[in-house]
């Protein structure tokens, strides 16, 4: 952000910032709704206070989730309590609400998406933003989904590895019935899930090799 502020104020081209001119003849815009793990304490607070479109959309999400789950998204976002931001039962509806509010903000600026996509829980926000689910239905899906996930905490573990899908599948075959491939997020980003003891052993093995990996809460 410092490099961006410097560029806007002094037009200084630094090595930390790339800039150029966009092709305005055939622009294409995609709204991408994130999954669990994209959150941080304090996100959305300034936009809620300063941007009317964001504020109104978040209040609509808050009212809907209050009816569905009985708690306030706005109160949770304003709180600095780490537990609210790590509990799957509350953080997923919060991320959903922020995605919906951000899309409303961008649209208020005249930015309309050519496509909307979501990853994992972000698919629910994407479905609403694209007009496939109304807010009431989308909020109900995300609240029920997160509540069901909360019931599964402690029954296993998940870990992300910088591995190709084929490499991860080969590892899972070593522990048939104990771990499996849970997700493939990119060419070299794969999630394994299952027995926590085995996953921790694999993490140690790949850390020694210098392969990026981490346990997912």
PDB file of C-alpha atoms in Angstrom:
ATOM      1  CA  UNK A   1       0.000   0.000   0.000  1.00  0.00           C
ATOM      2  CA  UNK A   2       2.953   2.330   0.663  1.00  0.00           C
ATOM      3  CA  UNK A   3       4.188   1.857  -2.903  1.00  0.00           C
ATOM      4  CA  UNK A   4       0.686   2.563  -4.262  1.00  0.00           C
ATOM      5  CA  UNK A   5       0.348   5.724  -2.144  1.00  0.00           C
ATOM      6  CA  UNK A   6       3.751   6.865  -3.341  1.00  0.00           C
ATOM      7  CA  UNK A   7       2.815   6.264  -6.978  1.00  0.00           C
ATOM      8  CA  UNK A   8      -0.486   8.150  -6.642  1.00  0.00           C
ATOM      9  CA  UNK A   9       1.191  11.087  -4.911  1.00  0.00           C
ATOM     10  CA  UNK A  10       4.465  11.407  -6.791  1.00  0.00           C
ATOM     11  CA  UNK A  11       4.035   9.216  -9.906  1.00  0.00           C
ATOM     12  CA  UNK A  12       7.173   7.447  -8.773  1.00  0.00           C
ATOM     13  CA  UNK A  13       7.800   4.134 -10.491  1.00  0.00           C
ATOM     14  CA  UNK A  14       9.344   1.786  -7.957  1.00  0.00           C
ATOM     15  CA  UNK A  15      10.428  -1.823  -8.357  1.00  0.00           C
ATOM     16  CA  UNK A  16       7.646  -2.835  -5.976  1.00  0.00           C
ATOM     17  CA  UNK A  17       4.891  -1.582  -8.291  1.00  0.00           C
ATOM     18  CA  UNK A  18       3.918  -2.524 -11.831  1.00  0.00           C
ATOM     19  CA  UNK A  19       1.691  -0.149 -13.774  1.00  0.00           C
ATOM     20  CA  UNK A  20       0.378   0.266 -17.287  1.00  0.00           C
ATOM     21  CA  UNK A  21      -2.718   0.950 -19.385  1.00  0.00           C
ATOM     22  CA  UNK A  22      -5.567  -1.559 -19.510  1.00  0.00           C
ATOM     23  CA  UNK A  23      -7.142  -2.648 -22.786  1.00  0.00           C
ATOM     24  CA  UNK A  24     -10.447  -0.781 -22.665  1.00  0.00           C
ATOM     25  CA  UNK A  25     -11.796  -2.053 -25.999  1.00  0.00           C
ATOM     26  CA  UNK A  26     -13.002  -5.411 -24.731  1.00  0.00           C
ATOM     27  CA  UNK A  27     -12.796  -5.396 -20.929  1.00  0.00           C
ATOM     28  CA  UNK A  28     -13.837  -8.498 -19.049  1.00  0.00           C
ATOM     29  CA  UNK A  29     -14.485  -8.488 -15.317  1.00  0.00           C
ATOM     30  CA  UNK A  30     -14.841 -11.491 -13.020  1.00  0.00           C
ATOM     31  CA  UNK A  31     -15.931 -11.301  -9.384  1.00  0.00           C
ATOM     32  CA  UNK A  32     -14.164 -14.061  -7.401  1.00  0.00           C
ATOM     33  CA  UNK A  33     -15.678 -15.004  -4.020  1.00  0.00           C
ATOM     34  CA  UNK A  34     -13.123 -16.512  -1.623  1.00  0.00           C
ATOM     35  CA  UNK A  35     -13.352 -19.531   0.615  1.00  0.00           C
ATOM     36  CA  UNK A  36     -12.514 -20.074   4.271  1.00  0.00           C
ATOM     37  CA  UNK A  37      -9.121 -18.678   5.268  1.00  0.00           C
ATOM     38  CA  UNK A  38      -9.416 -15.323   3.521  1.00  0.00           C
ATOM     39  CA  UNK A  39     -10.443 -13.523   6.713  1.00  0.00           C
ATOM     40  CA  UNK A  40      -8.559 -11.236   9.076  1.00  0.00           C
ATOM     41  CA  UNK A  41      -9.674  -9.305  12.148  1.00  0.00           C
ATOM     42  CA  UNK A  42     -10.918  -5.836  11.187  1.00  0.00           C
ATOM     43  CA  UNK A  43     -11.758  -6.564   7.568  1.00  0.00           C
ATOM     44  CA  UNK A  44     -14.696  -4.591   6.200  1.00  0.00           C
ATOM     45  CA  UNK A  45     -14.973  -2.155   9.103  1.00  0.00           C
ATOM     46  CA  UNK A  46     -13.876   0.981   7.231  1.00  0.00           C
ATOM     47  CA  UNK A  47     -16.022   0.152   4.200  1.00  0.00           C
ATOM     48  CA  UNK A  48     -19.028  -0.391   6.458  1.00  0.00           C
ATOM     49  CA  UNK A  49     -18.571   3.057   7.990  1.00  0.00           C
ATOM     50  CA  UNK A  50     -17.699   4.956   4.799  1.00  0.00           C
ATOM     51  CA  UNK A  51     -19.451   3.321   1.828  1.00  0.00           C
ATOM     52  CA  UNK A  52     -23.291   3.509   1.716  1.00  0.00           C
ATOM     53  CA  UNK A  53     -23.743   0.639  -0.775  1.00  0.00           C
ATOM     54  CA  UNK A  54     -21.486  -1.660   1.241  1.00  0.00           C
ATOM     55  CA  UNK A  55     -23.242  -0.590   4.466  1.00  0.00           C
ATOM     56  CA  UNK A  56     -26.719  -1.298   3.097  1.00  0.00           C
ATOM     57  CA  UNK A  57     -25.769  -4.702   1.669  1.00  0.00           C
ATOM     58  CA  UNK A  58     -24.089  -5.770   4.907  1.00  0.00           C
ATOM     59  CA  UNK A  59     -27.128  -4.688   6.925  1.00  0.00           C
ATOM     60  CA  UNK A  60     -29.332  -6.812   4.644  1.00  0.00           C
ATOM     61  CA  UNK A  61     -27.050  -9.821   5.190  1.00  0.00           C
ATOM     62  CA  UNK A  62     -27.032  -9.130   8.924  1.00  0.00           C
ATOM     63  CA  UNK A  63     -30.839  -9.092   9.114  1.00  0.00           C
ATOM     64  CA  UNK A  64     -31.139 -12.307   7.102  1.00  0.00           C
ATOM     65  CA  UNK A  65     -28.507 -14.182   9.112  1.00  0.00           C
ATOM     66  CA  UNK A  66     -30.083 -12.973  12.359  1.00  0.00           C
ATOM     67  CA  UNK A  67     -33.326 -14.648  11.284  1.00  0.00           C
ATOM     68  CA  UNK A  68     -31.535 -17.824  10.211  1.00  0.00           C
ATOM     69  CA  UNK A  69     -28.818 -18.265  12.844  1.00  0.00           C
ATOM     70  CA  UNK A  70     -29.757 -15.868  15.649  1.00  0.00           C
ATOM     71  CA  UNK A  71     -26.561 -13.769  15.772  1.00  0.00           C
ATOM     72  CA  UNK A  72     -25.307 -10.517  14.235  1.00  0.00           C
ATOM     73  CA  UNK A  73     -22.716 -10.464  11.446  1.00  0.00           C
ATOM     74  CA  UNK A  74     -22.102  -6.745  12.038  1.00  0.00           C
ATOM     75  CA  UNK A  75     -21.447  -7.270  15.757  1.00  0.00           C
ATOM     76  CA  UNK A  76     -19.075 -10.134  14.942  1.00  0.00           C
ATOM     77  CA  UNK A  77     -17.192  -8.060  12.359  1.00  0.00           C
ATOM     78  CA  UNK A  78     -16.825  -5.193  14.808  1.00  0.00           C
ATOM     79  CA  UNK A  79     -15.548  -7.453  17.567  1.00  0.00           C
ATOM     80  CA  UNK A  80     -11.856  -8.039  17.954  1.00  0.00           C
ATOM     81  CA  UNK A  81     -12.390 -11.453  19.515  1.00  0.00           C
ATOM     82  CA  UNK A  82     -10.132 -14.005  17.753  1.00  0.00           C
ATOM     83  CA  UNK A  83     -12.586 -16.830  18.529  1.00  0.00           C
ATOM     84  CA  UNK A  84     -15.275 -15.181  16.390  1.00  0.00           C
ATOM     85  CA  UNK A  85     -12.862 -15.065  13.451  1.00  0.00           C
ATOM     86  CA  UNK A  86     -11.651 -18.655  13.759  1.00  0.00           C
ATOM     87  CA  UNK A  87     -14.947 -20.419  14.552  1.00  0.00           C
ATOM     88  CA  UNK A  88     -16.246 -22.000  11.349  1.00  0.00           C
ATOM     89  CA  UNK A  89     -19.826 -21.459  12.523  1.00  0.00           C
ATOM     90  CA  UNK A  90     -19.491 -17.675  12.477  1.00  0.00           C
ATOM     91  CA  UNK A  91     -16.619 -16.833  10.146  1.00  0.00           C
ATOM     92  CA  UNK A  92     -18.127 -18.443   7.052  1.00  0.00           C
ATOM     93  CA  UNK A  93     -21.352 -16.388   7.189  1.00  0.00           C
ATOM     94  CA  UNK A  94     -19.131 -13.348   7.818  1.00  0.00           C
ATOM     95  CA  UNK A  95     -17.009 -14.002   4.712  1.00  0.00           C
ATOM     96  CA  UNK A  96     -20.186 -14.648   2.713  1.00  0.00           C
ATOM     97  CA  UNK A  97     -21.639 -11.323   3.847  1.00  0.00           C
ATOM     98  CA  UNK A  98     -18.472  -9.423   2.988  1.00  0.00           C
ATOM     99  CA  UNK A  99     -18.421 -10.922  -0.511  1.00  0.00           C
ATOM    100  CA  UNK A 100     -22.034  -9.872  -1.059  1.00  0.00           C
ATOM    101  CA  UNK A 101     -21.359  -6.374   0.282  1.00  0.00           C
ATOM    102  CA  UNK A 102     -18.224  -5.946  -1.863  1.00  0.00           C
ATOM    103  CA  UNK A 103     -20.134  -6.906  -4.993  1.00  0.00           C
ATOM    104  CA  UNK A 104     -22.808  -4.324  -4.126  1.00  0.00           C
ATOM    105  CA  UNK A 105     -20.100  -1.701  -3.644  1.00  0.00           C
ATOM    106  CA  UNK A 106     -18.442  -2.432  -6.993  1.00  0.00           C
ATOM    107  CA  UNK A 107     -21.791  -2.397  -8.763  1.00  0.00           C
ATOM    108  CA  UNK A 108     -22.566   0.986  -7.183  1.00  0.00           C
ATOM    109  CA  UNK A 109     -19.400   2.203  -8.908  1.00  0.00           C
ATOM    110  CA  UNK A 110     -20.663   0.903 -12.239  1.00  0.00           C
ATOM    111  CA  UNK A 111     -18.562  -2.269 -12.278  1.00  0.00           C
ATOM    112  CA  UNK A 112     -20.658  -5.175 -13.560  1.00  0.00           C
ATOM    113  CA  UNK A 113     -19.123  -8.657 -13.739  1.00  0.00           C
ATOM    114  CA  UNK A 114     -19.057 -10.697 -16.932  1.00  0.00           C
ATOM    115  CA  UNK A 115     -18.817 -13.769 -14.719  1.00  0.00           C
ATOM    116  CA  UNK A 116     -18.962 -14.649 -11.026  1.00  0.00           C
ATOM    117  CA  UNK A 117     -17.090 -17.597  -9.530  1.00  0.00           C
ATOM    118  CA  UNK A 118     -16.445 -18.878  -6.031  1.00  0.00           C
ATOM    119  CA  UNK A 119     -14.120 -21.325  -4.390  1.00  0.00           C
ATOM    120  CA  UNK A 120     -15.443 -23.696  -1.724  1.00  0.00           C
ATOM    121  CA  UNK A 121     -17.872 -21.761   0.506  1.00  0.00           C
ATOM    122  CA  UNK A 122     -17.454 -18.827  -1.899  1.00  0.00           C
ATOM    123  CA  UNK A 123     -19.688 -20.706  -4.326  1.00  0.00           C
ATOM    124  CA  UNK A 124     -22.697 -19.727  -2.197  1.00  0.00           C
ATOM    125  CA  UNK A 125     -21.921 -16.003  -2.402  1.00  0.00           C
ATOM    126  CA  UNK A 126     -21.212 -16.365  -6.132  1.00  0.00           C
ATOM    127  CA  UNK A 127     -24.579 -18.057  -6.674  1.00  0.00           C
ATOM    128  CA  UNK A 128     -26.332 -15.146  -4.962  1.00  0.00           C
ATOM    129  CA  UNK A 129     -24.342 -12.424  -6.725  1.00  0.00           C
ATOM    130  CA  UNK A 130     -25.018 -14.090 -10.092  1.00  0.00           C
ATOM    131  CA  UNK A 131     -28.748 -14.115  -9.325  1.00  0.00           C
ATOM    132  CA  UNK A 132     -29.174 -17.874  -8.904  1.00  0.00           C
ATOM    133  CA  UNK A 133     -30.125 -17.702  -5.216  1.00  0.00           C
ATOM    134  CA  UNK A 134     -31.951 -14.902  -3.424  1.00  0.00           C
ATOM    135  CA  UNK A 135     -30.350 -13.560  -0.239  1.00  0.00           C
ATOM    136  CA  UNK A 136     -32.657 -15.504   2.084  1.00  0.00           C
ATOM    137  CA  UNK A 137     -31.846 -18.836   0.410  1.00  0.00           C
ATOM    138  CA  UNK A 138     -28.108 -18.141   0.141  1.00  0.00           C
ATOM    139  CA  UNK A 139     -27.865 -17.110   3.795  1.00  0.00           C
ATOM    140  CA  UNK A 140     -29.741 -20.253   4.837  1.00  0.00           C
ATOM    141  CA  UNK A 141     -27.315 -22.424   2.824  1.00  0.00           C
ATOM    142  CA  UNK A 142     -24.186 -20.802   4.283  1.00  0.00           C
ATOM    143  CA  UNK A 143     -25.495 -20.883   7.863  1.00  0.00           C
ATOM    144  CA  UNK A 144     -26.532 -24.551   7.696  1.00  0.00           C
ATOM    145  CA  UNK A 145     -23.279 -25.453   5.916  1.00  0.00           C
ATOM    146  CA  UNK A 146     -21.115 -23.789   8.566  1.00  0.00           C
ATOM    147  CA  UNK A 147     -23.138 -25.300  11.419  1.00  0.00           C
ATOM    148  CA  UNK A 148     -22.676 -28.800   9.967  1.00  0.00           C
ATOM    149  CA  UNK A 149     -18.931 -28.209   9.585  1.00  0.00           C
ATOM    150  CA  UNK A 150     -18.722 -27.121  13.222  1.00  0.00           C
ATOM    151  CA  UNK A 151     -20.034 -30.575  14.230  1.00  0.00           C
ATOM    152  CA  UNK A 152     -17.125 -32.251  12.395  1.00  0.00           C
ATOM    153  CA  UNK A 153     -14.341 -30.360  14.186  1.00  0.00           C
ATOM    154  CA  UNK A 154     -11.984 -32.758  15.949  1.00  0.00           C
ATOM    155  CA  UNK A 155     -12.878 -35.769  13.811  1.00  0.00           C
ATOM    156  CA  UNK A 156      -9.818 -35.438  11.572  1.00  0.00           C
ATOM    157  CA  UNK A 157      -7.507 -32.856  10.054  1.00  0.00           C
ATOM    158  CA  UNK A 158      -6.662 -31.132   6.786  1.00  0.00           C
ATOM    159  CA  UNK A 159      -3.297 -30.022   5.441  1.00  0.00           C
ATOM    160  CA  UNK A 160      -2.262 -28.065   2.362  1.00  0.00           C
ATOM    161  CA  UNK A 161       0.756 -29.224   0.332  1.00  0.00           C
ATOM    162  CA  UNK A 162       2.591 -27.587  -2.558  1.00  0.00           C
ATOM    163  CA  UNK A 163       2.096 -30.674  -4.702  1.00  0.00           C
ATOM    164  CA  UNK A 164       0.568 -31.532  -8.052  1.00  0.00           C
ATOM    165  CA  UNK A 165      -2.695 -33.461  -7.864  1.00  0.00           C
ATOM    166  CA  UNK A 166      -1.061 -36.678  -9.120  1.00  0.00           C
ATOM    167  CA  UNK A 167       1.636 -36.453  -6.450  1.00  0.00           C
ATOM    168  CA  UNK A 168      -0.976 -35.979  -3.723  1.00  0.00           C
ATOM    169  CA  UNK A 169      -3.035 -38.886  -5.035  1.00  0.00           C
ATOM    170  CA  UNK A 170       0.050 -41.107  -4.905  1.00  0.00           C
ATOM    171  CA  UNK A 171       0.561 -40.168  -1.254  1.00  0.00           C
ATOM    172  CA  UNK A 172      -3.095 -40.899  -0.455  1.00  0.00           C
ATOM    173  CA  UNK A 173      -2.698 -44.355  -1.982  1.00  0.00           C
ATOM    174  CA  UNK A 174      -0.054 -45.108   0.658  1.00  0.00           C
ATOM    175  CA  UNK A 175      -2.727 -44.622   3.354  1.00  0.00           C
ATOM    176  CA  UNK A 176      -5.898 -46.001   1.787  1.00  0.00           C
ATOM    177  CA  UNK A 177      -8.908 -45.424   4.030  1.00  0.00           C
ATOM    178  CA  UNK A 178      -6.955 -43.111   6.329  1.00  0.00           C
ATOM    179  CA  UNK A 179      -6.290 -40.005   4.236  1.00  0.00           C
ATOM    180  CA  UNK A 180      -7.586 -38.747   0.897  1.00  0.00           C
ATOM    181  CA  UNK A 181      -7.347 -35.785  -1.451  1.00  0.00           C
ATOM    182  CA  UNK A 182      -9.839 -33.176  -0.262  1.00  0.00           C
ATOM    183  CA  UNK A 183      -9.229 -30.413  -2.812  1.00  0.00           C
ATOM    184  CA  UNK A 184      -7.073 -29.351  -5.732  1.00  0.00           C
ATOM    185  CA  UNK A 185      -6.813 -25.556  -5.772  1.00  0.00           C
ATOM    186  CA  UNK A 186      -4.226 -25.153  -8.507  1.00  0.00           C
ATOM    187  CA  UNK A 187      -1.351 -26.765 -10.417  1.00  0.00           C
ATOM    188  CA  UNK A 188       0.665 -27.132  -7.192  1.00  0.00           C
ATOM    189  CA  UNK A 189      -1.794 -26.576  -4.365  1.00  0.00           C
ATOM    190  CA  UNK A 190      -3.501 -29.669  -2.981  1.00  0.00           C
ATOM    191  CA  UNK A 191      -5.272 -30.420   0.302  1.00  0.00           C
ATOM    192  CA  UNK A 192      -5.136 -33.820   2.006  1.00  0.00           C
ATOM    193  CA  UNK A 193      -7.552 -34.761   4.783  1.00  0.00           C
ATOM    194  CA  UNK A 194      -7.993 -37.605   7.219  1.00  0.00           C
ATOM    195  CA  UNK A 195      -6.087 -39.007  10.181  1.00  0.00           C
ATOM    196  CA  UNK A 196      -4.293 -36.176  12.000  1.00  0.00           C
ATOM    197  CA  UNK A 197      -1.344 -38.291  13.153  1.00  0.00           C
ATOM    198  CA  UNK A 198      -0.562 -39.354   9.579  1.00  0.00           C
ATOM    199  CA  UNK A 199      -0.949 -35.821   8.256  1.00  0.00           C
ATOM    200  CA  UNK A 200       1.406 -34.407  10.892  1.00  0.00           C
ATOM    201  CA  UNK A 201       3.953 -37.083   9.979  1.00  0.00           C
ATOM    202  CA  UNK A 202       3.652 -36.094   6.305  1.00  0.00           C
ATOM    203  CA  UNK A 203       4.076 -32.425   7.207  1.00  0.00           C
ATOM    204  CA  UNK A 204       7.353 -33.213   8.959  1.00  0.00           C
ATOM    205  CA  UNK A 205       8.478 -35.291   5.976  1.00  0.00           C
ATOM    206  CA  UNK A 206       7.794 -32.544   3.436  1.00  0.00           C
ATOM    207  CA  UNK A 207       9.167 -29.748   5.607  1.00  0.00           C
ATOM    208  CA  UNK A 208      12.496 -31.616   5.645  1.00  0.00           C
ATOM    209  CA  UNK A 209      12.328 -31.771   1.830  1.00  0.00           C
ATOM    210  CA  UNK A 210      11.723 -28.018   1.663  1.00  0.00           C
ATOM    211  CA  UNK A 211       8.201 -28.397   0.260  1.00  0.00           C
ATOM    212  CA  UNK A 212       5.734 -25.777   1.493  1.00  0.00           C
ATOM    213  CA  UNK A 213       2.968 -27.305   3.613  1.00  0.00           C
ATOM    214  CA  UNK A 214       0.791 -26.361   6.564  1.00  0.00           C
ATOM    215  CA  UNK A 215      -1.972 -27.728   8.748  1.00  0.00           C
ATOM    216  CA  UNK A 216      -5.375 -26.118   8.150  1.00  0.00           C
ATOM    217  CA  UNK A 217      -7.406 -25.303  11.239  1.00  0.00           C
TER     218      UNK A 217
END
